[in-house]
Amino acid sequence: MERVLITGGAGFIGRHLTRRLLDQGHAVRVIDSLLPQVHGSQGHKPTDLGPEVDLRIADLRNTAAVVEALRGVDVVVHLAAAVGVGQSMYRVADYVGGNELGTASLWEAILASRVDHPLRRCVVASTMGIYGEGVYRSAVDETPRTVPPRQLGQLVAGDWEHRDAAGRQLVPFPLTEASPVQPRSVYALSKFQQEQLSRMLGDAYGIPVTTLRLFNVYGPGQALANPYAGVLAIFGARLLNGLPPELFEDGQQLRDFVHVTDVARAFHLAIDQTGDASTTLNIASGSAIPLVDLAKRLAGQLGRPDLTPVVTGRYRSGDTRHSLADISAAQKVLGYHPEVDLHAGLSQFVQWLGQQPLPRASSNATAELAVHGLMHGDSRTSPP
Ligand SMILES: NC(=O)c1ccc[n+]([C@@H]2O[C@H](COP(=O)([O-])OP(=O)(O)OC[C@H]3O[C@@H](n4cnc5c(N)ncnc54)[C@H](O)[C@@H]3O)[C@@H](O)[C@H]2O)c1
C-alpha cells in the first residue's frame, strides 16, 4: 500500500481523487488551506472527505507543515492552486504567491524529506489555459499556426473569430502537448510556472514528474457558491435560481468538458505509472461543444428549457476563443480513455444539483472585472 499526499485535496477534483484512491486501497493524506472562496469563511472540513482521510489544514507556503505532511509519503499529487482566470488579473500577488511560491515551498519540503523517504513520483495539475489563443488553420491550408490575440477593435465590432490577413475565418486546431505555450492570464502563467519548476527540480533530483494539463472539468462537487468556479457551476447556480445562463461574446466559443471521474482516473493512472520518465499530457474528453449549446442542454436536463441562454455580446480581456484537445498522448502513455459522455455526465451533475441548497447566483465576478476595466461591451440580450 502506498501513501499519497494530495495538495489541495479538499477541493473539487481532490475530493474525487481521494475517494477513488481510498477505494483502491491507498492511504491518503491531504494538505489544504481551505481557501474561503472555495470552502466558505468557516473553513470546515468538507463532509465528503471522510474520517479516514488525514487532513492537514495549512498553506503550502508553510514549509514546515508540508515537511510534516510528507512523512512516509510515496507519491505527491499537486492540485493546490488559486483557480480563477479573471480574478488572477487583479489579485496578482495572491495568485503568484499561492501558486508559484506555494509550489516552490512544496519542492523545498520534498527535497528536505527525500533522504528519509524518497518520493517515487510527483503528479502536477496544469491547465489548457497555458496554450492561450491556441492553434488554427485556414480553410485552404491544413498547416497549423499560432494566432495573435484578437484586437480590441475587432471585438468592439462584435467580430469574435480569428481571421487570416485576407479576413477569412480560421478553423481551430486540436491542441497537442507540443502546441506553443502562450499564457494570457496570471493564473495560466502561474500554472505554467508550477509545471516548469516541478519538471526542472524533478529532473535535477531524479523524481519523475507527470504533468496533466486539464481542460474544462465538471461534475458533482463543484463549488456552486464560488463565482470564479467553472462555467457549468455558474450556469447551474443561475438556473437553480430561475435565471437564464449568461454567455459572453456570441456563445459559440468551443470548449472541451471532461467529467471529474475521468479526471480522477487520469490522476490515478499517472500515480500508478512506473519508470523514470517525466511526461506532460492533455486530459480532456476529446470533443468540444459551443458554450451556448451546453447551456441549453443543461437547462433542458434541469427541466428549465424555458430559461433560454442570454447572449450578452460582452467580452472579457484575456478570454480565448476556442479550445480543442488532442488526447492521443494520454491514451498512448497512460491508457487513458474518457468513459463519461456529456449526456451521462450532465445527468449526474443535474441529479447532484437538485440535492444542493439554493446557491447564490452571484454576478460578483463580472462586476469585479468591470471595476478593473477587464469587462467590455454593452449588455445585449439577443437570442442565441
Ligand atoms: N476545475 C477545472 O476545470 C480545472 C481545469 C484546469 C486545471 N485545474 C487545476 O486542477 C487543480 C484543482 O482544481 P479544482 O477545480 O479542484 O480547484 P478547487 O479550488 O476546488 O481546489 C483547489 C484546492 O486548493 C486549495 N489551495 C489553494 N491554494 C492553496 C495553498 N497555497 N495551500 C494549500 N491549499 C491551497 C484550496 O483550498 C482548494 O481546496 C488546480 O491546480 C487547478 O489549477 C482545474
Short mmCIF file of C-alpha atoms and ligand atoms in Angstrom, two decimals:
data_model
loop_
_atom_site.label_atom_id
_atom_site.label_comp_id
_atom_site.label_asym_id
_atom_site.label_seq_id
_atom_site.Cartn_x
_atom_site.Cartn_y
_atom_site.Cartn_z
CA MET A 1 0.00 0.00 0.00
CA GLU A 2 1.35 3.40 -0.99
CA ARG A 3 0.78 6.69 0.80
CA VAL A 4 -0.29 9.58 -1.41
CA LEU A 5 -0.19 13.22 -0.35
CA ILE A 6 -2.70 15.38 -2.24
CA THR A 7 -2.12 19.12 -2.03
CA GLY A 8 -5.43 20.94 -2.47
CA GLY A 9 -7.11 17.59 -1.82
CA ALA A 10 -10.13 19.22 -0.15
CA GLY A 11 -11.07 20.89 -3.45
CA PHE A 12 -13.38 19.70 -6.23
CA ILE A 13 -11.00 17.38 -8.08
CA GLY A 14 -9.09 16.45 -4.93
CA ARG A 15 -12.14 15.03 -3.16
CA HIS A 16 -12.99 12.82 -6.16
CA LEU A 17 -9.40 11.61 -6.39
CA THR A 18 -9.25 10.97 -2.65
CA ARG A 19 -12.38 8.80 -2.77
CA ARG A 20 -11.04 6.84 -5.71
CA LEU A 21 -7.62 6.22 -4.12
CA LEU A 22 -9.17 5.15 -0.79
CA ASP A 23 -11.47 2.74 -2.66
CA GLN A 24 -8.38 1.24 -4.34
CA GLY A 25 -6.59 0.73 -1.02
CA HIS A 26 -4.21 3.69 -0.96
CA ALA A 27 -3.56 5.67 2.22
CA VAL A 28 -4.36 9.33 1.54
CA ARG A 29 -3.15 12.44 3.29
CA VAL A 30 -4.37 15.88 2.26
CA ILE A 31 -2.83 19.27 2.83
CA ASP A 32 -5.15 22.16 2.09
CA SER A 33 -5.53 25.72 3.37
CA LEU A 34 -9.34 25.57 2.87
CA LEU A 35 -9.42 28.86 0.94
CA PRO A 36 -12.57 30.79 1.97
CA GLN A 37 -13.52 31.46 -1.66
CA VAL A 38 -13.80 27.71 -2.24
CA HIS A 39 -14.83 26.43 1.20
CA GLY A 40 -16.68 29.36 2.80
CA SER A 41 -15.46 31.54 5.64
CA GLN A 42 -15.92 28.87 8.34
CA GLY A 43 -13.17 26.67 6.85
CA HIS A 44 -14.83 23.35 7.80
CA LYS A 45 -13.50 20.02 6.57
CA PRO A 46 -15.69 19.09 3.55
CA THR A 47 -18.21 16.46 4.68
CA ASP A 48 -17.46 14.13 1.76
CA LEU A 49 -13.75 13.93 2.64
CA GLY A 50 -14.37 11.16 5.17
CA PRO A 51 -12.82 10.35 8.56
CA GLU A 52 -10.21 8.03 7.03
CA VAL A 53 -8.51 11.00 5.34
CA ASP A 54 -5.65 12.56 7.25
CA LEU A 55 -6.35 16.26 6.59
CA ARG A 56 -3.70 18.84 7.46
CA ILE A 57 -5.07 22.37 7.27
CA ALA A 58 -2.13 24.52 6.16
CA ASP A 59 -0.97 26.73 3.32
CA LEU A 60 1.75 25.23 1.14
CA ARG A 61 3.91 28.26 1.88
CA ASN A 62 4.26 26.87 5.40
CA THR A 63 7.22 24.65 4.51
CA ALA A 64 7.46 23.09 7.99
CA ALA A 65 3.82 21.93 7.77
CA VAL A 66 4.48 20.45 4.32
CA VAL A 67 7.61 18.61 5.57
CA GLU A 68 5.46 17.14 8.35
CA ALA A 69 2.72 16.16 5.86
CA LEU A 70 5.32 14.43 3.64
CA ARG A 71 6.33 11.88 6.29
CA GLY A 72 6.18 8.37 4.78
CA VAL A 73 4.69 9.66 1.50
CA ASP A 74 5.46 7.80 -1.76
CA VAL A 75 3.65 9.98 -4.30
CA VAL A 76 2.62 13.65 -4.26
CA VAL A 77 -0.31 14.90 -6.32
CA HIS A 78 -0.07 18.68 -6.53
CA LEU A 79 -3.55 20.15 -7.02
CA ALA A 80 -3.38 23.17 -4.68
CA ALA A 81 -3.89 26.41 -6.54
CA ALA A 82 -5.92 29.57 -6.51
CA VAL A 83 -8.21 28.97 -9.50
CA GLY A 84 -9.78 31.93 -11.31
CA VAL A 85 -8.69 33.28 -14.66
CA GLY A 86 -10.30 36.73 -14.48
CA GLN A 87 -9.64 37.25 -10.78
CA SER A 88 -5.94 36.48 -11.26
CA MET A 89 -5.65 39.58 -13.47
CA TYR A 90 -6.13 41.93 -10.50
CA ARG A 91 -5.26 39.78 -7.44
CA VAL A 92 -1.86 39.22 -8.96
CA ALA A 93 0.16 38.80 -5.77
CA ASP A 94 -2.34 36.26 -4.37
CA TYR A 95 -2.08 34.09 -7.47
CA VAL A 96 1.67 34.37 -7.90
CA GLY A 97 2.17 33.90 -4.14
CA GLY A 98 -0.20 30.97 -3.63
CA ASN A 99 0.56 29.13 -6.86
CA GLU A 100 4.21 29.86 -7.57
CA LEU A 101 5.64 30.34 -4.06
CA GLY A 102 3.34 27.54 -2.86
CA THR A 103 4.93 25.20 -5.42
CA ALA A 104 8.43 26.40 -4.53
CA SER A 105 7.75 25.69 -0.85
CA LEU A 106 6.32 22.26 -1.68
CA TRP A 107 9.52 21.38 -3.55
CA GLU A 108 11.78 22.62 -0.75
CA ALA A 109 9.84 20.31 1.55
CA ILE A 110 10.11 17.39 -0.92
CA LEU A 111 13.86 17.90 -1.13
CA ALA A 112 14.20 18.16 2.66
CA SER A 113 12.27 14.89 3.07
CA ARG A 114 13.90 12.86 0.32
CA VAL A 115 16.76 11.45 2.41
CA ASP A 116 14.36 9.84 4.89
CA HIS A 117 11.80 8.72 2.32
CA PRO A 118 12.41 9.40 -1.38
CA LEU A 119 9.39 10.23 -3.50
CA ARG A 120 8.53 7.76 -6.26
CA ARG A 121 6.65 10.29 -8.40
CA CYS A 122 5.06 13.73 -8.37
CA VAL A 123 1.91 14.39 -10.41
CA VAL A 124 1.12 18.05 -11.12
CA ALA A 125 -2.21 19.54 -12.26
CA SER A 126 -1.87 22.11 -15.01
CA THR A 127 -4.37 23.73 -17.34
CA MET A 128 -5.29 24.14 -21.00
CA GLY A 129 -5.01 27.88 -20.22
CA ILE A 130 -1.27 27.73 -20.82
CA TYR A 131 -1.96 27.30 -24.57
CA GLY A 132 -3.60 30.74 -24.67
CA GLU A 133 -5.15 31.53 -28.04
CA GLY A 134 -4.20 28.09 -29.30
CA VAL A 135 -3.57 26.93 -32.83
CA TYR A 136 -5.63 27.46 -36.01
CA ARG A 137 -5.52 26.54 -39.67
CA SER A 138 -7.03 28.26 -42.65
CA ALA A 139 -9.84 26.73 -44.67
CA VAL A 140 -7.45 26.29 -47.62
CA ASP A 141 -4.24 25.32 -45.84
CA GLU A 142 -4.03 22.47 -43.31
CA THR A 143 -0.85 23.78 -41.64
CA PRO A 144 -1.49 24.69 -38.00
CA ARG A 145 -0.33 28.15 -36.91
CA THR A 146 -0.44 30.26 -33.80
CA VAL A 147 -2.59 33.38 -33.85
CA PRO A 148 -2.14 36.72 -32.08
CA PRO A 149 -4.78 37.78 -29.55
CA ARG A 150 -7.89 39.26 -31.14
CA GLN A 151 -7.73 43.05 -31.42
CA LEU A 152 -9.99 45.29 -29.37
CA GLY A 153 -11.39 46.98 -32.49
CA GLN A 154 -12.47 43.61 -33.86
CA LEU A 155 -14.20 42.69 -30.59
CA VAL A 156 -15.91 46.09 -30.33
CA ALA A 157 -17.38 45.36 -33.77
CA GLY A 158 -18.71 42.02 -32.49
CA ASP A 159 -16.39 40.06 -34.78
CA TRP A 160 -15.36 37.21 -32.49
CA GLU A 161 -13.46 34.79 -34.72
CA HIS A 162 -9.76 34.61 -35.55
CA ARG A 163 -9.13 35.58 -39.17
CA ASP A 164 -6.25 35.46 -41.64
CA ALA A 165 -4.80 38.55 -43.34
CA ALA A 166 -7.46 38.30 -46.05
CA GLY A 167 -10.22 38.31 -43.42
CA ARG A 168 -11.11 34.63 -43.84
CA GLN A 169 -12.23 32.84 -40.70
CA LEU A 170 -9.65 30.43 -39.29
CA VAL A 171 -10.51 26.96 -38.05
CA PRO A 172 -9.44 25.87 -34.53
CA PHE A 173 -6.94 23.01 -34.43
CA PRO A 174 -6.78 20.41 -31.63
CA LEU A 175 -4.06 21.28 -29.13
CA THR A 176 -1.28 18.78 -28.57
CA GLU A 177 1.30 18.90 -25.81
CA ALA A 178 3.73 20.28 -28.42
CA SER A 179 1.48 23.28 -29.15
CA PRO A 180 3.09 26.60 -28.23
CA VAL A 181 2.70 27.82 -24.66
CA GLN A 182 1.36 31.38 -24.64
CA PRO A 183 -0.49 32.06 -21.36
CA ARG A 184 -2.90 35.01 -21.40
CA SER A 185 -3.70 35.29 -17.68
CA VAL A 186 -1.73 35.46 -14.45
CA TYR A 187 -3.45 32.21 -13.43
CA ALA A 188 -2.28 30.39 -16.58
CA LEU A 189 1.22 31.83 -16.22
CA SER A 190 1.38 30.66 -12.61
CA LYS A 191 0.25 27.16 -13.67
CA PHE A 192 2.98 27.04 -16.30
CA GLN A 193 5.47 28.11 -13.69
CA GLN A 194 4.22 25.24 -11.44
CA GLU A 195 4.85 22.86 -14.36
CA GLN A 196 8.29 24.19 -15.16
CA LEU A 197 9.56 24.37 -11.58
CA SER A 198 8.33 20.84 -10.88
CA ARG A 199 9.85 19.44 -14.04
CA MET A 200 13.18 21.20 -13.52
CA LEU A 201 13.58 20.09 -9.89
CA GLY A 202 12.25 16.61 -10.64
CA ASP A 203 14.90 16.21 -13.39
CA ALA A 204 17.65 17.59 -11.13
CA TYR A 205 16.83 15.26 -8.21
CA GLY A 206 15.69 12.18 -10.13
CA ILE A 207 11.99 12.39 -9.25
CA PRO A 208 9.75 11.64 -12.25
CA VAL A 209 7.06 14.29 -12.76
CA THR A 210 3.82 13.73 -14.66
CA THR A 211 2.03 16.92 -15.61
CA LEU A 212 -1.65 16.68 -16.52
CA ARG A 213 -2.99 19.66 -18.48
CA LEU A 214 -6.70 19.62 -17.67
CA PHE A 215 -9.36 21.11 -19.92
CA ASN A 216 -12.80 22.16 -18.51
CA VAL A 217 -13.57 19.81 -15.62
CA TYR A 218 -17.18 19.46 -14.43
CA GLY A 219 -19.25 17.21 -12.22
CA PRO A 220 -20.76 16.78 -8.75
CA GLY A 221 -18.98 18.70 -6.02
CA GLN A 222 -18.13 21.84 -7.97
CA ALA A 223 -18.21 24.92 -5.74
CA LEU A 224 -21.56 26.47 -6.75
CA ALA A 225 -21.17 29.47 -4.46
CA ASN A 226 -17.76 30.38 -5.89
CA PRO A 227 -18.36 32.93 -8.66
CA TYR A 228 -14.90 32.17 -10.07
CA ALA A 229 -15.65 28.46 -10.42
CA GLY A 230 -16.17 26.56 -13.67
CA VAL A 231 -18.69 27.79 -16.19
CA LEU A 232 -21.07 24.83 -15.72
CA ALA A 233 -21.29 25.52 -11.98
CA ILE A 234 -22.05 29.17 -12.76
CA PHE A 235 -24.77 28.18 -15.28
CA GLY A 236 -26.16 25.65 -12.77
CA ALA A 237 -26.31 28.21 -9.95
CA ARG A 238 -28.23 30.64 -12.18
CA LEU A 239 -30.67 28.01 -13.43
CA LEU A 240 -31.43 26.82 -9.89
CA ASN A 241 -32.28 30.43 -9.06
CA GLY A 242 -34.68 30.62 -12.02
CA LEU A 243 -32.27 32.77 -14.06
CA PRO A 244 -31.06 32.05 -17.61
CA PRO A 245 -27.38 31.30 -18.17
CA GLU A 246 -25.44 34.31 -19.48
CA LEU A 247 -22.87 33.98 -22.25
CA PHE A 248 -20.07 36.26 -23.33
CA GLU A 249 -19.38 37.10 -26.99
CA ASP A 250 -21.85 35.15 -29.19
CA GLY A 251 -21.83 31.99 -27.07
CA GLN A 252 -20.26 29.96 -29.89
CA GLN A 253 -16.91 29.50 -28.09
CA LEU A 254 -15.89 25.84 -28.27
CA ARG A 255 -14.77 24.15 -25.05
CA ASP A 256 -13.90 20.56 -24.13
CA PHE A 257 -15.73 19.42 -20.98
CA VAL A 258 -14.32 16.42 -19.18
CA HIS A 259 -16.11 14.70 -16.32
CA VAL A 260 -14.39 14.78 -12.95
CA THR A 261 -14.45 10.98 -12.57
CA ASP A 262 -12.48 10.69 -15.84
CA VAL A 263 -10.03 13.27 -14.48
CA ALA A 264 -9.68 11.39 -11.18
CA ARG A 265 -9.00 8.22 -13.18
CA ALA A 266 -6.33 10.01 -15.21
CA PHE A 267 -4.59 11.09 -11.99
CA HIS A 268 -4.82 7.54 -10.67
CA LEU A 269 -3.25 6.19 -13.87
CA ALA A 270 -0.49 8.79 -13.55
CA ILE A 271 0.15 7.84 -9.90
CA ASP A 272 0.49 4.19 -10.91
CA GLN A 273 2.92 4.97 -13.75
CA THR A 274 6.20 3.14 -13.42
CA GLY A 275 9.61 4.04 -14.80
CA ASP A 276 11.71 7.17 -14.65
CA ALA A 277 10.17 9.17 -17.45
CA SER A 278 8.64 12.58 -16.86
CA THR A 279 5.69 13.36 -19.12
CA THR A 280 3.21 16.12 -19.91
CA LEU A 281 -0.26 15.08 -21.08
CA ASN A 282 -3.56 16.70 -22.04
CA ILE A 283 -6.58 15.37 -20.12
CA ALA A 284 -9.92 16.13 -21.77
CA SER A 285 -12.86 14.37 -23.37
CA GLY A 286 -11.54 14.82 -26.91
CA SER A 287 -14.67 16.56 -28.19
CA ALA A 288 -15.78 20.16 -27.88
CA ILE A 289 -19.17 21.89 -27.71
CA PRO A 290 -20.24 25.55 -28.17
CA LEU A 291 -20.97 27.09 -24.76
CA VAL A 292 -24.46 28.16 -25.85
CA ASP A 293 -25.36 24.55 -26.73
CA LEU A 294 -24.02 23.38 -23.40
CA ALA A 295 -26.11 25.99 -21.56
CA LYS A 296 -29.24 24.88 -23.45
CA ARG A 297 -28.57 21.21 -22.70
CA LEU A 298 -28.09 21.92 -19.02
CA ALA A 299 -31.31 23.99 -18.88
CA GLY A 300 -33.16 21.18 -20.69
CA GLN A 301 -31.83 18.40 -18.46
CA LEU A 302 -32.69 20.52 -15.38
CA GLY A 303 -36.28 20.77 -16.63
CA ARG A 304 -35.98 24.51 -17.39
CA PRO A 305 -35.80 24.69 -21.22
CA ASP A 306 -37.78 27.95 -20.87
CA LEU A 307 -34.66 29.63 -19.41
CA THR A 308 -33.10 30.33 -22.80
CA PRO A 309 -29.44 31.36 -22.54
CA VAL A 310 -28.82 35.10 -22.89
CA VAL A 311 -26.03 36.07 -25.27
CA THR A 312 -24.70 39.31 -23.83
CA GLY A 313 -22.24 40.33 -26.54
CA ARG A 314 -19.88 41.36 -23.75
CA TYR A 315 -16.29 40.15 -23.68
CA ARG A 316 -13.51 39.77 -21.15
CA SER A 317 -9.91 40.79 -21.59
CA GLY A 318 -7.76 37.71 -21.94
CA ASP A 319 -10.56 35.33 -22.94
CA THR A 320 -9.60 32.91 -25.66
CA ARG A 321 -11.97 31.99 -28.46
CA HIS A 322 -11.89 28.21 -28.91
CA SER A 323 -10.24 25.32 -27.13
CA LEU A 324 -9.99 21.79 -28.55
CA ALA A 325 -7.91 18.97 -27.13
CA ASP A 326 -5.89 16.19 -28.71
CA ILE A 327 -5.75 13.43 -26.07
CA SER A 328 -3.88 10.81 -28.07
CA ALA A 329 -0.71 11.13 -25.96
CA ALA A 330 -2.60 10.39 -22.71
CA GLN A 331 -4.25 7.43 -24.45
CA LYS A 332 -0.86 6.09 -25.52
CA VAL A 333 1.16 6.81 -22.37
CA LEU A 334 -1.43 6.20 -19.63
CA GLY A 335 -4.08 4.14 -21.40
CA TYR A 336 -6.48 6.99 -20.54
CA HIS A 337 -9.87 6.89 -22.28
CA PRO A 338 -12.74 9.13 -21.21
CA GLU A 339 -15.66 6.97 -20.10
CA VAL A 340 -18.36 9.51 -19.19
CA ASP A 341 -20.01 11.12 -22.22
CA LEU A 342 -21.54 14.57 -21.94
CA HIS A 343 -25.14 13.36 -21.73
CA ALA A 344 -24.45 10.93 -18.88
CA GLY A 345 -22.14 13.42 -17.16
CA LEU A 346 -24.73 16.20 -17.31
CA SER A 347 -27.43 13.84 -15.96
CA GLN A 348 -25.24 13.04 -12.99
CA PHE A 349 -24.42 16.72 -12.49
CA VAL A 350 -28.11 17.67 -12.66
CA GLN A 351 -29.03 15.00 -10.13
CA TRP A 352 -26.42 16.36 -7.75
CA LEU A 353 -27.50 19.98 -8.40
CA GLY A 354 -31.03 19.02 -7.35
CA GLN A 355 -29.75 17.94 -3.93
CA GLN A 356 -27.86 21.17 -3.20
CA PRO A 357 -29.07 24.08 -1.07
CA LEU A 358 -30.02 27.03 -3.25
CA PRO A 359 -26.69 28.69 -4.18
CA ARG A 360 -26.18 32.41 -4.71
CA ALA A 361 -26.42 33.23 -8.42
CA SER A 362 -23.82 35.92 -7.90
CA SER A 363 -22.59 38.19 -10.65
CA ASN A 364 -19.80 39.50 -8.38
CA ALA A 365 -17.17 38.11 -10.67
CA THR A 366 -18.46 40.04 -13.69
CA ALA A 367 -18.90 43.22 -11.64
CA GLU A 368 -15.36 42.99 -10.28
CA LEU A 369 -13.95 42.50 -13.76
CA ALA A 370 -15.86 45.61 -14.89
CA VAL A 371 -14.45 47.63 -11.97
CA HIS A 372 -10.95 46.62 -13.05
CA GLY A 373 -11.59 47.51 -16.69
CA LEU A 374 -11.42 43.88 -17.82
CA MET A 375 -15.06 43.55 -18.98
CA HIS A 376 -16.14 45.23 -22.18
CA GLY A 377 -19.16 45.76 -24.38
CA ASP A 378 -22.77 46.70 -23.82
CA SER A 379 -25.03 44.06 -22.38
CA ARG A 380 -27.26 42.92 -25.21
CA THR A 381 -29.95 40.33 -24.74
CA SER A 382 -30.18 38.91 -28.20
CA PRO A 383 -31.47 35.35 -28.57
CA PRO A 384 -28.73 32.82 -29.35
N1 LIG B 1 -11.58 22.54 -12.34
C1 LIG B 1 -11.08 22.75 -13.56
O1 LIG B 1 -11.83 22.90 -14.55
C2 LIG B 1 -9.59 22.78 -13.77
C3 LIG B 1 -9.12 22.96 -15.09
C4 LIG B 1 -7.75 23.02 -15.30
C5 LIG B 1 -6.88 22.86 -14.25
N2 LIG B 1 -7.36 22.69 -12.97
C6 LIG B 1 -6.38 22.57 -11.89
O2 LIG B 1 -6.73 21.46 -11.07
C7 LIG B 1 -6.40 21.73 -9.71
C8 LIG B 1 -7.59 21.50 -8.82
O3 LIG B 1 -8.66 22.33 -9.25
P1 LIG B 1 -10.10 22.30 -8.55
O4 LIG B 1 -11.09 22.57 -9.61
O5 LIG B 1 -10.23 21.10 -7.71
O6 LIG B 1 -9.98 23.62 -7.66
P2 LIG B 1 -10.53 23.89 -6.18
O7 LIG B 1 -10.48 25.37 -6.00
O8 LIG B 1 -11.82 23.20 -5.95
O9 LIG B 1 -9.43 23.18 -5.27
C9 LIG B 1 -8.16 23.76 -5.00
C10 LIG B 1 -7.84 23.49 -3.55
O10 LIG B 1 -6.54 24.00 -3.27
C11 LIG B 1 -6.57 24.65 -2.00
N3 LIG B 1 -5.48 25.65 -2.02
C12 LIG B 1 -5.35 26.71 -2.85
N4 LIG B 1 -4.20 27.36 -2.62
C13 LIG B 1 -3.58 26.68 -1.61
C14 LIG B 1 -2.33 26.86 -0.94
N5 LIG B 1 -1.50 27.87 -1.24
N6 LIG B 1 -2.00 25.98 0.04
C15 LIG B 1 -2.84 24.94 0.37
N7 LIG B 1 -4.02 24.72 -0.26
C16 LIG B 1 -4.39 25.59 -1.23
C17 LIG B 1 -7.96 25.26 -1.90
O11 LIG B 1 -8.36 25.48 -0.56
C18 LIG B 1 -8.81 24.18 -2.59
O12 LIG B 1 -9.33 23.25 -1.66
C19 LIG B 1 -5.85 23.16 -9.69
O13 LIG B 1 -4.44 23.08 -9.69
C20 LIG B 1 -6.34 23.77 -10.98
O14 LIG B 1 -5.44 24.76 -11.44
C21 LIG B 1 -8.69 22.66 -12.71
#
